[in-house]
Amino acid sequence: MSQPLRDARRFEEEKERAIAPGDRPAFHLSARVGWMNDPNGFSFYGGQYHLFYQYHPYDSHWGPMHWGHAVSQDLLHWRYLPAALAPDMPYDREGCFSGSAITLPDGRHALMYTGVAEEVGAGGVRRVQTQNLAFGDGVNYEKYAGNPVITAADLPEGGSPYDFRDPKLWVAPGGGYRAIVANDHAPGGGRMLIYRSDDLKRWTLEGVAAENNGRLGTMWECPDLFRLDGADVLLGSAQDMLPRGFEYHNGNGTFCLLGRFDPDTGRFAEQSDQAIDYGIDFYAPQTLLTPDGRRVMIGWMQNWDTCNLHTPSTPWFGQMSLPRELSVKHGRLYQRPLRELRSLRGEAVEYRDVAVENGEVALPGVEGRTVEMEIEIAPDGPLFNRFAVRFAKGDGRYTQVSFRPRESVVKVDRKFSGSRRAIIHQRRAKVQHDGGRLRLHLILDRFSVEAFIGEGEQVMSATLYTDLTAQGISFYADGRARFSVRAWALGE
Ligand code: FRU
């Protein structure tokens, strides 16, 4: 084991002890210590789920990337394992960037990741990105002696060797391996490349699956490609997006392309595009197939524009989203909270047809910061102007998810959450509803809210850093509305 990896493992093991479990999310994975960004190597291996992540243990801000590692039986209770990769080779000295994992026929776990190395040329120092392998047993990983396995020489015409990253691997149904890798290509911006290999070590370019052509931001990152419910789904994360209507407001945001992938040409014939998450904090998602056949997605629950405002002494920064079960219906991507979440539920507290008019009500038994709520909102007479669920409430602070049926808008708003920074605090989504009837499914976990709207046709995720003493929940209406709620305290 290299010295940098040994150092990281010793450091994280020691520093983690100073973080009380109650100061972290209860069931969302957070950085063991220091900084976390993208989920990596999300896979089921050796009878358990593995989730690696972009990791800088030595600071709560981004730095030379390692891979953190955690395992779980149910995707909710995570156990940290020692860091899996450290930047310790000439081809990854500047960082082990994002990548993925598969199981090999011989039983080993294979990781493919982007190595970043400095190259000094006529134009000064540039950071070259290549794709690399590491093989392991679920705890310890050895980098392949023949790295890098995909380099600038494998790029199609005009591809940038400086933005060439985030390989997502899969085992091809007809045999062999495929990888989809993000690449920048002037002047249109990002594109997703397909590579094929028989032995995982020698790769050839198969084709360009999808191209940005200046539509969705600039560089594309973190691709994922899979078949679901009769459609092919290409997920990506784009830098520097311009908003389009209510879509793509996140600067660096996520997108989902639905269409048809031709495995022979590597071409993805695109039929539609949409945002994946309509909240403030969601990026770089990755999926896996569970042993029982569910396509589950997890993302980094943060936003590149607002993730640098905490003090350096913060012991951990960065958490994952809730794992979400995906489906494709009515030409859109739908998301539902992972069904295992039900195992964390305490006793249900239920209220039916509660009327609320020009004010707010609190309901006995509905409170706390680790809570799940299924809410059905309906008009009670003339259409109300606004209905809101307020939570993490206390001492003048709250965050809310509100619904304005006249505008068909759901909004997440954390401006009174205790934030003292002039950052984005609100985001709106255009929603479908039935004359003011709407279902909201909210998951609160200490420092976050994820709002699943309707059947899961939209999700809005946001982090909040309100003091944990703010435990209140209330239901507000401008006008007169009626609602039913089922709430569960979620245990650890
Ligand atoms: C996305 C990303 C990836 C890269 C990683 C570096 O958030 O920029 O493209 O591999 O983060 O940490």
XYZ file of N, CA and C and ligand atoms in Angstrom, residues 35 37-38 40 54-55 62-63 65 96-99 114 129 165-166 219-222 237 239 252 283-284 300 304, ligand 1:
96
model
N -14.012 16.389 3.083
C -14.881 16.741 1.946
C -15.348 15.524 1.152
N -17.550 14.746 -2.625
C -18.455 15.086 -3.729
C -18.941 13.812 -4.402
N -18.900 13.702 -5.691
C -19.645 12.664 -6.429
C -19.643 11.257 -5.832
N -19.213 7.419 -6.434
C -18.371 6.646 -7.368
C -18.536 5.158 -7.087
N -15.931 10.795 -4.124
C -14.856 11.772 -4.271
C -14.596 12.370 -2.895
N -13.333 12.373 -2.492
C -13.025 12.508 -1.068
C -11.712 13.256 -0.878
N -12.736 20.966 -1.334
C -12.206 20.108 -2.399
C -10.671 20.195 -2.448
N -10.025 19.114 -2.745
C -8.560 19.078 -2.855
C -8.174 17.828 -3.616
N -8.048 14.506 -5.000
C -9.133 13.551 -4.791
C -8.652 12.146 -4.461
N -7.631 11.256 -8.043
C -8.372 10.100 -8.557
C -9.814 10.566 -8.690
N -10.190 10.964 -9.900
C -11.516 11.520 -10.123
C -12.553 10.411 -10.268
N -13.761 10.813 -10.626
C -14.911 9.906 -10.560
C -14.799 8.703 -11.481
N -15.511 7.652 -11.111
C -15.547 6.428 -11.894
C -16.542 5.445 -11.314
N -10.915 8.131 -13.296
C -10.123 9.096 -14.046
C -8.909 9.515 -13.233
N -6.282 14.120 -18.372
C -7.145 13.135 -17.722
C -7.144 11.831 -18.532
N -13.400 12.386 -18.733
C -13.466 11.779 -17.393
C -14.767 11.049 -17.079
N -14.748 10.433 -15.898
C -15.910 9.838 -15.229
C -16.447 8.600 -15.953
N -19.213 21.772 -20.591
C -18.691 20.409 -20.446
C -19.736 19.519 -19.781
N -19.814 18.275 -20.218
C -20.663 17.285 -19.556
C -19.802 16.388 -18.689
N -20.370 15.912 -17.579
C -19.634 15.059 -16.653
C -20.513 13.872 -16.243
N -19.879 12.910 -15.605
C -20.580 11.829 -14.900
C -21.713 11.172 -15.681
N -24.315 15.214 -16.073
C -24.274 16.439 -15.286
C -23.525 17.459 -16.136
N -21.914 21.360 -16.842
C -21.395 22.585 -16.221
C -22.028 23.791 -16.904
N -24.337 24.331 -12.439
C -23.930 22.978 -12.776
C -25.099 22.080 -12.377
N -26.323 16.652 -7.763
C -25.374 16.643 -8.881
C -24.724 15.268 -8.994
N -24.229 14.994 -10.191
C -23.359 13.832 -10.456
C -23.945 12.486 -10.026
N -24.921 13.364 -5.450
C -24.274 14.232 -4.444
C -25.280 15.329 -4.106
N -22.349 22.985 -6.745
C -20.983 23.513 -6.853
C -20.888 25.004 -6.549
C -18.249 16.319 -10.967
C -16.743 16.275 -11.081
C -16.325 15.124 -11.962
C -14.935 14.843 -11.504
C -15.046 15.094 -10.030
C -13.808 15.665 -9.410
O -18.733 16.887 -9.810
O -16.250 17.510 -11.570
O -16.423 15.413 -13.335
O -14.541 13.554 -11.804
O -16.109 16.005 -9.839
O -13.895 15.660 -8.019
